[in-house]
């Protein structure tokens, strides 16, 4: 496996951080749905401040991989470690003991997840959407959570929408709120599952701009997307998945411009 | 398009709209069919009222005499009490049963399923009689090891008065139906909502109470209101236990005076009045839970009347000013 360190100069924010620190460590992950093996041994490391873009044809297991990272799906074999903490299990000798739901929920507060179809809570206002998890999962005092929500809304450019309901917002605005909601927990890594696929073409840009901003600020992210231009501009590492495996991995220039594998080439020729 | 079917437009010069200084007036679509329907309905209602008022068999004098009779009012109050307690206990129980049905624990699931199956299969009247007679079946209830020593025992004749037996019977039945209503509501909330809540690490209980239930209420409210209204009327079934609720009170009075029809009318009008109150309550509850699901809430009837008056005023003012 080739691993790349974040390109120097683009991220002044993480000069202090240890560039070699691995935040997401995925080892030999296998996943079945019934008899179908969907992930067939995936290894992936993401360093602090790094943006990893995952590409691949439909059904190659990209969503499944993300869902295994925050334990929305149980893996059959292998381990996922976030910042040194094993997700979903406790290791005792050579055994893995399943964690209780409460402990898994606590671990998930370190992992932000942004869904393709936003999944905002429609009966809560924008501010309530942002405040809910910090208050109920982390026990942050409500007023502090509200201040933080205000700053996050500022950051995604929706300061004036705090009292709106999600149904009153455009798709692009809803997705920006969903990103702010994930950030409200101050996660160690942010996972995006096709964040712009449910949007009209003219709304894609505003969401990608927010993600680019986060990248510049040194947020560790894994982004599943079909936006090749975005991958080229923002990714430190591009990963190409096919049929439950990582086929190819490297810098955007390596993977997008001179792919070594036939399957990568065929895929790129279709989407470019 | 060069031809126009609009009469007004073809009479006026084609560019008259552009010459006017003010904004163009919007003419709402006319519904002549509705006016015909309204007229027919009014005639039918008038006939019905005529038949009700003029038929001497209805004995409106007797109706007036008994409508606010203290014993009738007492019956109305007991009916309301029975409904209230059975609704609260029934919906609380129904909520528990619904979450048992939806739980990953198979024992809880099967227990709740069996409860709903048994209770829904037995007619309410039979259940009521069963609870009323339970004191004969088990005259002493005891707490202890089955077939083993007793720690504590007490007599059921004191435990189960006929009114509490009625409340128990209605609650037990209500819980079974309420559980299905709550379950349907929970199932109507999209799976993505629970997934998002889980991904945010929101505790399990909080996921249900804060994320799922409020959204489920949109489906639950109309069905629950339906169930509440049917419970309210089903309280008349406990008249078989000689409980002085509305219907039994009325029966006692016509048993004494043999004025059957006017007394039945007394009960009917009370039932209709109280059901109407419940229906209005339902309207506002549904509005409350529609928050966030529609971009703009529709106006309430009161607001509608105000808007209509304002429009009429505006129209009147409009007529006054020359074009
Ligand atoms: N809950 C499930 N039960 C059974 N099979 C599933 C389930 N979820 C996903 N799969 C299967 O797993 C495979 C991988 O799915 P996944 O959603 O991870 O693909 P993907 O790479 O995200 O595709 P897309 O680009 O279309 O989102 C697919 O073949 C899919 O049919
Ligand atoms: Mg997917």
XYZ file of C-alpha atoms and ligand atoms in Angstrom:
627
model
C 0.000 0.000 0.000
C 1.282 3.428 -0.795
C 0.539 6.085 1.738
C 1.000 9.769 1.171
C 1.620 12.477 3.675
C -0.364 15.693 3.315
C 1.243 18.043 0.847
C 3.196 20.681 2.709
C 2.198 24.329 2.541
C -1.460 23.742 1.748
C -2.401 23.315 5.386
C -0.795 25.810 7.670
C -3.241 24.677 10.378
C -1.700 21.295 10.992
C 1.934 22.321 11.092
C 1.846 21.558 14.812
C 0.127 18.195 14.405
C 2.206 15.090 14.002
C 1.871 14.430 10.271
C 2.554 10.735 10.749
C -0.311 10.276 13.224
C -2.844 7.837 11.824
C -6.416 8.882 12.706
C -8.298 6.192 10.800
C -6.742 2.757 10.653
C -8.720 0.132 8.749
C -7.205 -3.351 8.708
C -8.361 -6.348 6.693
C -12.053 -5.436 6.923
C -14.489 -8.028 5.559
C -18.256 -7.559 5.432
C -21.065 -9.870 4.316
C -24.711 -9.228 3.602
C -26.084 -12.740 3.914
C -24.047 -14.877 1.536
C -22.751 -11.959 -0.518
C -19.300 -10.716 0.445
C -19.390 -6.943 -0.021
C -16.005 -6.004 1.454
C -13.239 -8.497 0.743
C -10.374 -7.314 2.905
C -9.919 -3.546 2.926
C -6.835 -1.825 4.385
C -6.700 1.953 4.597
C -4.869 4.482 6.739
C -5.777 8.150 6.936
C -3.378 10.578 8.622
C -4.337 13.600 10.620
C -5.419 16.538 8.460
C -5.560 14.412 5.355
C -8.394 14.232 2.818
C -9.014 10.823 1.286
C -11.396 10.627 -1.649
C -12.925 7.234 -2.415
C -13.976 6.546 -5.999
C -15.496 3.451 -7.506
C -18.389 2.066 -9.516
C -21.848 1.600 -7.992
C -22.014 -1.419 -5.716
C -18.261 -1.558 -5.140
C -18.782 -1.197 -1.375
C -17.919 2.475 -0.773
C -20.964 3.230 1.405
C -20.536 -0.061 3.220
C -16.930 0.834 4.046
C -17.957 4.190 5.524
C -20.750 2.556 7.527
C -18.277 0.014 8.905
C -15.990 2.826 10.055
C -18.605 4.243 12.441
C -20.030 0.818 13.218
C -23.440 1.378 11.664
C -22.551 -2.039 10.189
C -20.726 -4.791 12.063
C -17.691 -6.166 10.258
C -17.217 -9.890 9.878
C -13.454 -9.774 10.163
C -10.819 -7.119 10.653
C -10.625 -3.989 12.775
C -11.335 -0.270 12.551
C -9.342 2.012 14.851
C -9.995 5.730 15.283
C -7.147 7.654 16.888
C -5.927 4.515 18.640
C -9.382 3.425 19.864
C -10.783 0.156 18.543
C -14.331 0.775 17.243
C -17.155 -1.506 18.370
C -14.987 -3.960 20.319
C -12.744 -4.257 23.323
C -9.675 -6.350 22.890
C -8.823 -8.796 25.641
C -5.843 -10.968 24.692
C -6.662 -12.324 21.253
C -10.416 -11.953 21.688
C -12.652 -9.090 20.630
C -15.579 -8.461 22.969
C -18.511 -6.594 21.481
C -19.145 -3.251 23.157
C -22.534 -2.284 24.558
C -24.647 0.052 22.460
C -24.026 2.909 24.866
C -20.266 2.628 24.406
C -20.571 2.426 20.631
C -22.729 5.561 20.681
C -20.033 7.357 22.654
C -17.381 6.267 20.134
C -19.515 7.580 17.275
C -19.343 11.095 18.670
C -15.712 11.090 17.447
C -16.813 10.234 13.908
C -18.888 12.733 11.951
C -21.097 11.268 9.229
C -22.720 13.220 6.395
C -25.399 11.329 4.487
C -26.272 11.514 0.811
C -29.844 12.567 1.642
C -28.948 14.839 4.590
C -31.212 13.108 7.169
C -31.779 16.330 9.063
C -34.440 16.091 11.762
C -37.402 17.757 10.014
C -39.374 18.569 13.184
C -36.479 20.483 14.768
C -35.204 23.905 13.772
C -31.745 24.250 12.274
C -30.311 25.314 15.614
C -32.011 22.450 17.456
C -30.560 20.047 14.875
C -27.069 21.325 15.715
C -27.540 21.423 19.476
C -29.221 18.027 19.973
C -26.193 15.699 19.833
C -23.688 17.825 21.791
C -26.240 18.225 24.589
C -27.649 14.706 24.752
C -24.570 12.690 23.770
C -21.714 14.754 25.206
C -23.518 16.610 27.992
C -22.398 20.019 26.732
C -24.410 22.820 28.442
C -27.161 24.022 26.128
C -26.036 27.660 25.988
C -22.504 26.630 25.029
C -23.852 24.267 22.374
C -25.971 27.134 21.009
C -22.996 29.482 20.813
C -21.057 26.822 18.986
C -23.999 26.191 16.655
C -24.003 29.901 15.828
C -20.313 29.835 14.915
C -20.781 26.699 12.787
C -23.718 28.250 10.942
C -21.515 31.265 10.265
C -18.878 28.939 8.894
C -21.271 27.264 6.428
C -22.739 30.669 5.536
C -26.218 30.094 7.004
C -26.154 32.250 10.120
C -29.630 33.661 9.365
C -31.279 30.223 9.096
C -30.984 29.230 12.774
C -34.744 29.306 13.376
C -35.788 27.812 10.019
C -37.014 24.246 9.662
C -35.112 21.956 7.254
C -38.161 21.768 4.964
C -37.865 25.501 4.370
C -34.309 25.194 2.976
C -32.909 24.240 -0.404
C -31.081 20.927 -0.799
C -27.690 22.624 -0.827
C -28.509 24.554 2.338
C -29.761 21.388 4.014
C -26.531 19.566 3.240
C -24.472 22.472 4.602
C -26.545 22.292 7.797
C -25.925 18.530 7.929
C -22.170 19.203 7.701
C -22.426 21.768 10.504
C -24.395 19.230 12.566
C -21.627 16.656 12.156
C -18.995 19.265 13.081
C -20.895 20.225 16.239
C -19.457 17.158 17.979
C -15.881 18.205 17.098
C -15.189 14.797 15.567
C -11.716 13.430 14.866
C -12.718 12.477 11.346
C -15.563 13.432 9.038
C -17.073 10.848 6.673
C -19.044 11.947 3.605
C -21.171 9.490 1.612
C -21.789 11.115 -1.766
C -22.696 14.471 -0.186
C -23.675 16.088 -3.484
C -25.400 13.218 -5.323
C -28.905 14.209 -4.234
C -28.429 17.843 -5.280
C -29.345 19.792 -8.389
C -26.190 20.595 -10.391
C -26.240 24.299 -9.511
C -26.242 23.489 -5.775
C -23.265 21.101 -5.868
C -20.721 23.936 -5.828
C -21.825 25.526 -2.544
C -21.539 22.210 -0.694
C -18.152 21.361 -2.213
C -16.936 24.846 -1.249
C -17.760 24.142 2.396
C -15.872 20.839 2.233
C -12.887 22.565 0.582
C -12.876 25.120 3.401
C -12.771 22.315 5.938
C -9.898 20.706 4.046
C -7.938 23.954 4.144
C -8.524 24.182 7.888
C -6.960 20.760 8.341
C -10.032 18.568 8.973
C -9.406 14.852 8.544
C -11.941 13.557 6.038
C -12.935 10.557 3.968
C -15.158 11.584 1.059
C -17.009 9.175 -1.205
C -17.906 11.091 -4.354
C -18.197 10.983 -8.111
C -16.857 14.550 -8.458
C -13.489 13.914 -10.114
C -12.641 17.624 -10.288
C -13.155 17.913 -6.551
C -10.918 14.894 -5.953
C -8.167 16.381 -8.081
C -8.330 19.721 -6.265
C -8.762 18.662 -2.649
C -7.632 15.067 -2.131
C -4.312 14.122 -0.631
C -5.055 10.505 -1.422
C -7.408 9.051 -3.990
C -8.601 5.500 -3.419
C -10.230 3.478 -6.170
C -12.507 0.646 -5.036
C -13.977 -2.116 -7.109
C -15.821 -5.263 -6.094
C -15.168 -4.884 -2.349
C -11.439 -4.228 -2.641
C -9.141 -1.240 -2.891
C -7.669 -1.618 -6.348
C -5.495 1.432 -6.463
C -4.420 4.200 -4.117
C -2.154 7.225 -4.434
C -1.966 10.942 -5.098
C -4.652 12.432 -7.337
C -2.086 12.822 -10.111
C -1.074 9.158 -9.902
C -4.538 7.645 -9.743
C -6.483 10.058 -11.942
C -3.906 10.826 -14.634
C -1.847 7.682 -14.876
C -3.860 4.816 -13.389
C -1.993 1.533 -13.331
C -5.009 -0.746 -13.280
C -7.261 -1.560 -16.191
C -10.423 -1.267 -14.042
C -9.468 2.189 -12.830
C -8.880 3.258 -16.415
C -12.264 1.961 -17.598
C -14.043 3.650 -14.691
C -12.314 6.990 -15.239
C -12.990 6.922 -18.967
C -16.709 6.601 -18.128
C -16.953 9.374 -15.564
C -14.541 11.932 -17.029
C -52.618 32.173 -28.923
C -54.798 34.701 -30.648
C -58.228 33.431 -29.612
C -59.490 33.816 -26.101
C -62.353 32.108 -24.316
C -62.453 34.588 -21.470
C -65.546 36.779 -21.986
C -64.245 39.758 -20.069
C -60.967 39.869 -21.917
C -62.549 39.709 -25.385
C -64.876 42.645 -24.573
C -62.085 44.872 -23.321
C -59.510 46.384 -25.677
C -56.550 44.010 -25.849
C -54.041 46.396 -24.267
C -56.319 47.868 -21.572
C -54.372 45.971 -18.872
C -51.160 47.767 -19.717
C -52.757 51.217 -19.445
C -53.972 50.730 -15.864
C -51.661 52.082 -13.241
C -52.475 49.674 -10.345
C -51.596 45.957 -10.133
C -53.771 43.588 -12.179
C -56.764 42.185 -10.297
C -56.809 38.436 -9.736
C -60.189 36.765 -10.361
C -60.432 33.483 -8.397
C -61.829 30.391 -10.162
C -65.637 30.215 -9.750
C -67.244 26.979 -8.564
C -70.939 27.051 -9.599
C -71.264 23.293 -8.831
C -70.473 23.960 -5.198
C -73.333 26.435 -4.881
C -75.786 23.893 -6.324
C -74.526 21.275 -3.863
C -74.844 23.706 -0.973
C -78.423 24.518 -1.970
C -79.398 20.840 -2.135
C -77.747 20.154 1.217
C -79.549 23.078 2.843
C -82.931 21.815 1.639
C -82.202 18.339 3.030
C -81.060 19.733 6.387
C -84.186 21.912 6.607
C -86.369 18.855 6.008
C -84.533 16.897 8.686
C -84.849 19.713 11.219
C -88.551 20.028 10.379
C -89.077 16.313 10.934
C -87.213 16.420 14.254
C -88.971 19.490 15.602
C -92.532 18.731 14.608
C -92.785 15.011 15.439
C -94.572 14.799 18.820
C -93.018 11.355 19.513
C -89.680 13.039 20.192
C -91.117 14.868 23.202
C -88.770 17.845 23.259
C -90.231 18.991 26.529
C -88.999 15.818 28.216
C -85.640 16.292 26.502
C -85.330 19.802 27.956
C -86.410 18.605 31.357
C -83.736 15.898 31.595
C -80.851 17.318 29.566
C -79.371 19.147 32.580
C -80.821 16.820 35.184
C -78.261 16.311 38.004
C -78.264 12.540 37.534
C -77.625 12.958 33.793
C -74.835 15.455 34.455
C -73.351 13.009 36.958
C -73.513 10.297 34.283
C -71.792 12.568 31.767
C -69.028 13.275 34.252
C -68.495 9.581 35.032
C -68.347 8.847 31.292
C -65.671 11.508 30.920
C -63.757 10.076 33.870
C -63.920 6.527 32.507
C -62.692 7.775 29.137
C -59.880 9.804 30.679
C -58.473 7.069 32.900
C -58.816 4.355 30.282
C -57.230 6.591 27.625
C -54.257 7.539 29.800
C -53.651 3.992 31.030
C -54.415 2.518 27.612
C -52.036 4.770 25.694
C -49.286 4.409 28.296
C -49.660 0.638 28.078
C -49.899 0.820 24.299
C -46.650 2.759 24.112
C -44.870 0.162 26.226
C -46.332 -2.680 24.154
C -45.342 -0.954 20.903
C -41.722 -0.584 21.994
C -41.753 -4.190 23.183
C -42.911 -5.233 19.699
C -40.125 -3.164 18.129
C -37.417 -4.271 20.561
C -34.591 -6.597 19.509
C -35.399 -8.829 22.515
C -37.469 -11.799 21.184
C -39.112 -12.513 24.561
C -40.480 -8.968 24.798
C -41.613 -9.120 21.169
C -43.516 -12.378 21.609
C -45.118 -11.237 24.870
C -46.421 -8.030 23.321
C -47.561 -9.869 20.226
C -49.472 -12.430 22.310
C -51.132 -9.700 24.374
C -52.351 -7.845 21.311
C -53.513 -11.052 19.696
C -55.554 -12.220 22.714
C -57.092 -8.868 23.597
C -58.039 -8.001 20.042
C -59.669 -11.406 19.621
C -62.110 -11.077 22.546
C -65.166 -8.819 22.209
C -65.046 -5.820 24.532
C -68.357 -6.776 26.127
C -66.945 -10.186 27.041
C -63.813 -8.571 28.494
C -65.899 -6.189 30.567
C -67.974 -9.044 31.984
C -64.818 -11.014 32.623
C -63.207 -8.260 34.691
C -66.447 -7.645 36.537
C -66.622 -11.303 37.489
C -62.966 -11.765 38.287
C -63.709 -11.546 41.969
C -65.721 -14.748 41.662
C -62.982 -16.506 39.729
C -60.165 -15.546 42.073
C -61.666 -14.374 45.313
C -58.198 -14.084 46.839
C -55.182 -12.750 44.986
C -51.921 -13.731 46.559
C -48.299 -12.909 45.980
C -45.905 -15.793 46.382
C -44.240 -18.702 44.617
C -46.642 -20.435 42.180
C -47.917 -23.642 43.869
C -45.623 -22.731 46.786
C -45.871 -20.606 49.910
C -47.833 -17.341 49.907
C -46.228 -14.182 51.174
C -49.182 -11.893 51.005
C -52.784 -12.200 50.004
C -55.850 -10.022 49.797
C -59.442 -10.218 48.808
C -60.355 -9.145 45.292
C -63.845 -7.994 46.128
C -62.314 -4.961 47.808
C -59.612 -4.582 45.217
C -61.878 -4.476 42.197
C -64.828 -2.159 42.625
C -67.144 -2.147 39.643
C -65.854 1.224 38.420
C -62.226 0.142 38.655
C -63.130 -3.126 36.935
C -64.605 -1.018 34.147
C -61.488 1.137 33.920
C -59.274 -1.949 33.874
C -61.352 -3.624 31.172
C -61.373 -0.522 28.970
C -57.655 0.141 29.544
C -56.620 -3.409 28.743
C -58.566 -3.287 25.494
C -57.350 0.217 24.702
C -53.692 -0.716 25.205
C -53.877 -3.432 22.560
C -55.256 -1.071 19.930
C -53.088 1.853 21.010
C -49.956 -0.270 20.701
C -50.709 -0.907 17.039
C -51.357 2.795 16.478
C -48.045 3.759 18.090
C -46.208 1.006 16.225
C -47.619 2.175 12.896
C -46.474 5.692 13.753
C -42.956 4.601 14.603
C -42.721 2.535 11.410
C -43.803 5.577 9.394
C -40.647 7.482 10.419
C -37.952 6.957 7.824
C -35.095 4.676 8.775
C -32.597 7.398 7.910
C -33.744 9.392 10.939
C -32.731 6.655 13.379
C -29.520 6.122 11.467
C -28.629 9.825 11.659
C -29.404 9.856 15.377
C -27.259 6.751 15.905
C -24.418 8.248 13.848
C -24.508 11.324 16.091
C -24.208 9.132 19.180
C -27.551 10.288 20.620
C -28.534 7.904 23.469
C -31.092 5.260 22.593
C -33.923 6.510 24.814
C -33.400 10.053 23.582
C -33.496 8.816 19.952
C -36.991 7.470 20.584
C -38.377 10.335 22.643
C -36.835 13.282 20.803
C -36.370 12.104 17.218
C -38.777 9.259 16.474
C -41.905 9.853 18.591
C -42.495 13.513 17.652
C -42.326 12.566 13.979
C -44.438 9.466 14.545
C -47.081 11.694 16.156
C -48.130 12.914 12.741
C -49.358 9.428 11.924
C -50.363 8.594 15.483
C -52.542 11.670 16.162
C -55.432 11.050 13.717
C -55.585 7.336 14.557
C -55.326 7.993 18.275
C -58.131 10.550 18.072
C -60.238 7.983 16.254
C -59.475 5.454 18.951
C -60.203 7.954 21.721
C -63.605 8.791 20.243
C -64.482 5.146 19.906
C -63.356 4.558 23.504
C -65.534 7.435 24.639
C -68.597 5.832 23.076
C -67.562 2.331 24.134
C -67.883 3.403 27.759
C -71.605 2.816 27.212
C -70.802 -0.910 27.169
C -70.001 -0.849 30.894
C -73.665 -0.033 31.521
C -74.028 -3.837 31.732
C -72.247 -3.562 35.081
C -74.843 -1.084 36.415
C -72.286 1.734 36.513
C -74.023 5.096 36.512
C -72.316 6.495 33.454
C -74.334 8.461 30.886
C -75.967 5.595 29.066
C -76.921 3.587 32.137
C -78.311 6.712 33.820
C -80.498 7.348 30.792
C -81.637 3.719 30.787
C -82.593 3.949 34.443
C -84.606 7.101 33.796
C -86.536 5.692 30.841
C -87.032 2.458 32.764
C -88.862 4.535 35.335
C -90.660 7.005 33.063
C -90.845 4.909 29.846
C -89.918 8.007 27.804
C -87.453 6.019 25.726
C -86.942 8.171 22.630
C -86.420 11.563 24.310
C -84.034 10.005 26.834
C -82.041 8.354 24.045
C -81.897 11.786 22.426
C -80.490 13.244 25.646
C -77.674 10.689 25.580
C -77.124 11.142 21.832
C -76.798 14.900 22.037
C -74.334 14.626 24.914
C -72.255 12.079 22.994
C -72.264 14.287 19.899
C -71.313 17.407 21.872
C -68.377 15.776 23.607
C -67.176 14.051 20.426
C -67.225 17.436 18.742
C -64.969 18.811 21.479
C -62.577 15.886 20.953
C -62.578 16.541 17.205
C -61.626 20.191 17.711
C -58.889 19.101 20.109
C -57.662 16.639 17.446
C -57.450 19.430 14.870
C -55.123 21.505 17.023
C -53.013 18.524 18.083
C -52.454 17.607 14.432
C -51.506 21.172 13.621
C -49.028 21.130 16.472
C -47.237 18.076 15.079
C -47.314 19.275 11.477
C -44.532 21.699 12.457
C -41.632 21.555 10.050
C -43.356 19.191 7.620
C -45.158 21.749 5.514
C -43.603 25.016 4.497
C -46.559 27.072 5.723
C -49.210 25.806 8.134
C -52.772 26.254 6.827
C -54.797 28.879 8.735
C -57.018 27.706 11.587
C -60.821 28.136 11.148
C -60.682 31.223 13.383
C -57.907 32.719 11.246
C -59.874 31.804 8.130
C -62.901 33.756 9.334
C -60.685 36.763 10.085
C -59.055 36.548 6.658
C -62.457 36.282 4.979
C -63.699 39.393 6.815
C -60.560 41.282 5.818
C -60.993 40.240 2.169
C -64.641 41.333 2.207
C -63.646 44.716 3.631
C -60.934 45.104 1.019
C -63.390 44.152 -1.734
C -65.919 46.692 -0.403
C -63.259 49.390 -0.334
C -62.238 48.383 -3.867
C -65.839 48.791 -5.148
C -65.937 52.306 -3.719
C -62.890 53.595 -5.585
C -63.401 54.398 -9.294
C -61.151 52.580 -11.764
N -28.490 -3.902 3.580
C -28.002 -4.618 2.535
N -28.395 -5.884 2.337
C -27.909 -6.606 1.315
N -27.030 -6.143 0.410
C -26.606 -4.880 0.545
C -27.076 -4.045 1.616
N -26.479 -2.841 1.475
C -25.678 -2.929 0.406
N -25.746 -4.139 -0.162
C -24.989 -4.589 -1.326
O -23.637 -4.365 -1.057
C -22.957 -3.941 -2.214
C -22.184 -2.684 -1.919
O -23.089 -1.654 -1.610
P -22.658 -0.166 -1.320
O -23.887 0.573 -0.965
O -21.551 -0.171 -0.321
O -22.112 0.296 -2.722
P -21.595 1.710 -3.173
O -20.208 1.525 -3.634
O -21.826 2.699 -2.097
O -22.511 2.029 -4.405
P -23.208 3.409 -4.840
O -22.157 4.175 -5.599
O -24.313 2.973 -5.740
O -23.682 4.091 -3.613
C -24.002 -3.761 -3.307
O -23.912 -4.863 -4.169
C -25.298 -3.772 -2.558
O -26.289 -4.380 -3.333
Mg -23.186 4.376 -1.787
